[in-house]
Amino acid sequence: MGNDLLRVRFLPSGATVSVARGTSLSDAAALAGISLDMPCGGQGNCGKCKVQVTGGATLWTNTERSLLNHEELQRGFHLACQMRVFAPLIVEVPTTSLLASTYKILADAHSGAFDVSDAPVRVRSVVLEMPSLSDDASDLERLERELGPLELDLGMMRALPALLREQDFRGTAVLADRRLLAFSPPGDAPACVAAAFDIGTTTLAASLIDLADGRELARAARLNPQTKFGDDVLARISYASTPDKRERLRHDIVDSINEMLQDLAEHADARIDSVYAIACAGNTTMQHLLLGIDPVSIGVSPFVPAVSAAVHLPASEIGIHSHAKSHCYVFPAIAGYVGGDTVAGLAATRFAEAETPSLFIDIGTNGELVANADGRLVATSCAAGPAFEGTRIAHGVRAAAGAIEAVHIEDDLVYKTIGGAQPIGICGSGLIDIVAELLRLGIVCQSGVLLGPNELPEGLPGAVVRRIHYFDDQLGFVIADADETQTGQVIALYQNDVRQVQLATAAVRSAIAILLDRIGVRAAELRRVLVAGAFGNYIRCSNAQRMGLLPGDVDPERIAFVGNTSLAGARLAATSLKARREAEELAKRTEHLDLSLDPAFQEIYVDALFFPELTSKPLSAWREDFSREQPV
Ligand code: FES
């Protein structure tokens, strides 16, 4: 080890690296193969990259002092993105600071087979007559007798004679329109498969489909590795400011696609070179980053993308490992913040043909909304922020094992964690439950103020009242006591957390209000509300309505949680040329509404910061809703 290198040992893994003086602790962790959860991309905003320095220097930056509480400072916690290495260190990494590998990701299974009659690549099994003196047709003529006129490139013309003879003139022809791409030996392994990808800001989901019969062979999901550069698209756009950083982001996503393809192929007993068709759907920024296109113009007004049309190009140009002649389809976008994932969702749910008026909502860090009034489609977007993904919430976590995902309060609070593990924090669906429950009980009032012990309404159970405390001068409501949690620290909801939820909810509520106003429809008139995305699938409708995240005056029977429609749309595009044409038509005909141009936007947004008034629905009805939707 040179004199200028300093050893950093990470526990509990024991990974040790030697780094140059002044290296950030987060870079040292990355070098040691430790993936920290860094939702703000190392900007010092989120406070999620906490590590405990048990040996070595303990000087804190001002940012660290503002984001770590008194107890954490006393115990030697630092923010890995802010601390620099100036001495040998021993660093304990809590599981709550790791990028969760068991993240709960929605990659819906598809029951039944896809229609592959219109697939971009088709397969035909053929058994040909052997050449003989009485049948001296050329190899190509022989094949065309079975398959009709064919086009072959020179490489295929050269390969065909040997392939036919090695396979006794039988096998599976892989065709793109009239072009013969391959002639595979007969066998059990799928000869031709399609892969579909949902490229989300936070998660990636994929599906592999056999193009011989339309069966889904395998599914996979994982976190988007780009999350270490920030949890929302603006952080990614800002990171992608130079060609080398843009290339790093592109590599991250392409490497993940290749790894997922490998996993899918292994699971399905297919070869990677049997992948002939690929379709990707993501928001506009993710699609730009996948293609290595500079997304900078999406980040500044007037927020225009460099490319909004569908892109269809050889997969090898993107760097995706598949058959040498495979192609990749990337969805068209509607606008800078209404991307290919929304178009895919509209196509998958056949939204344009649904009973109207109707509303399609995908709630993520960026919320996308599309309204349909008598066939007129209008789309908009809103910056919901990452609160519902567990970020910017003091004890917020992503939806991983141990995350509190459901909460109910009766005589006392009961919670349910993902996987039944000891709690590590609160994820989005748990957050909605808690705020909705505190609203119902009057512990949080309509303006979002968390009431102190002396301000509470009468008649609350004593066990519930005892959960309200001051922590470092901040009022909080205890969800789990220190002796119940994995970290040994109390998990609580603080006043500032309620504010974050208010901001996120207000963004979605005001977007819905303006969009419906633009198409001349009242919420109560909506015949159908489709809630797409992973997040939507885990929330309870009654609580989302109580908070105002979903319109309260829509009959809950008309609200449907439709899952990962981006992946569903990508599957359609991977297996059908007609679906691609329909997606392109949808993108073209959907009008885009920029909320910031609406003169009433500010006023509506400020109004929406107030939680809706509670309805006269009796407590017993809320309880029934809760137990019906997902009992704790
Ligand atoms: S504060 Fe370190 S990653 Fe956000």
mmCIF file of C-alpha atoms and ligand atoms in Angstrom, residues 26 37-50 63 67 79-82 228, ligand 1:
data_model
loop_
_atom_site.group_PDB
_atom_site.id
_atom_site.type_symbol
_atom_site.label_atom_id
_atom_site.label_comp_id
_atom_site.label_asym_id
_atom_site.label_seq_id
_atom_site.Cartn_x
_atom_site.Cartn_y
_atom_site.Cartn_z
ATOM 1 C CA SER A 26 -19.665 6.550 -0.651
ATOM 2 C CA ASP A 37 -29.129 3.527 -1.039
ATOM 3 C CA MET A 38 -28.497 7.091 -2.242
ATOM 4 C CA PRO A 39 -31.832 8.505 -3.361
ATOM 5 C CA CYS A 40 -30.566 12.100 -3.693
ATOM 6 C CA GLY A 41 -27.565 10.974 -5.717
ATOM 7 C CA GLY A 42 -25.080 12.133 -3.075
ATOM 8 C CA GLN A 43 -26.347 15.725 -2.996
ATOM 9 C CA GLY A 44 -26.669 15.710 0.798
ATOM 10 C CA ASN A 45 -30.448 16.148 0.721
ATOM 11 C CA CYS A 46 -31.988 12.838 1.709
ATOM 12 C CA GLY A 47 -29.974 11.657 4.723
ATOM 13 C CA LYS A 48 -30.370 8.017 3.652
ATOM 14 C CA CYS A 49 -26.707 7.034 3.230
ATOM 15 C CA LYS A 50 -26.065 6.825 6.993
ATOM 16 C CA THR A 63 -24.931 19.086 6.029
ATOM 17 C CA LEU A 67 -29.555 15.684 8.633
ATOM 18 C CA LEU A 79 -23.491 10.508 5.706
ATOM 19 C CA ALA A 80 -21.333 8.447 3.355
ATOM 20 C CA CYS A 81 -21.788 10.890 0.482
ATOM 21 C CA GLN A 82 -20.598 13.828 2.608
ATOM 22 C CA LYS A 228 -27.377 5.547 -6.836
HETATM 23 S S1 FES B 1 -27.597 12.429 1.735
HETATM 24 FE FE1 FES B 1 -26.168 10.992 1.024
HETATM 25 S S2 FES B 1 -27.154 10.121 -0.670
HETATM 26 FE FE2 FES B 1 -28.586 11.559 0.020
#
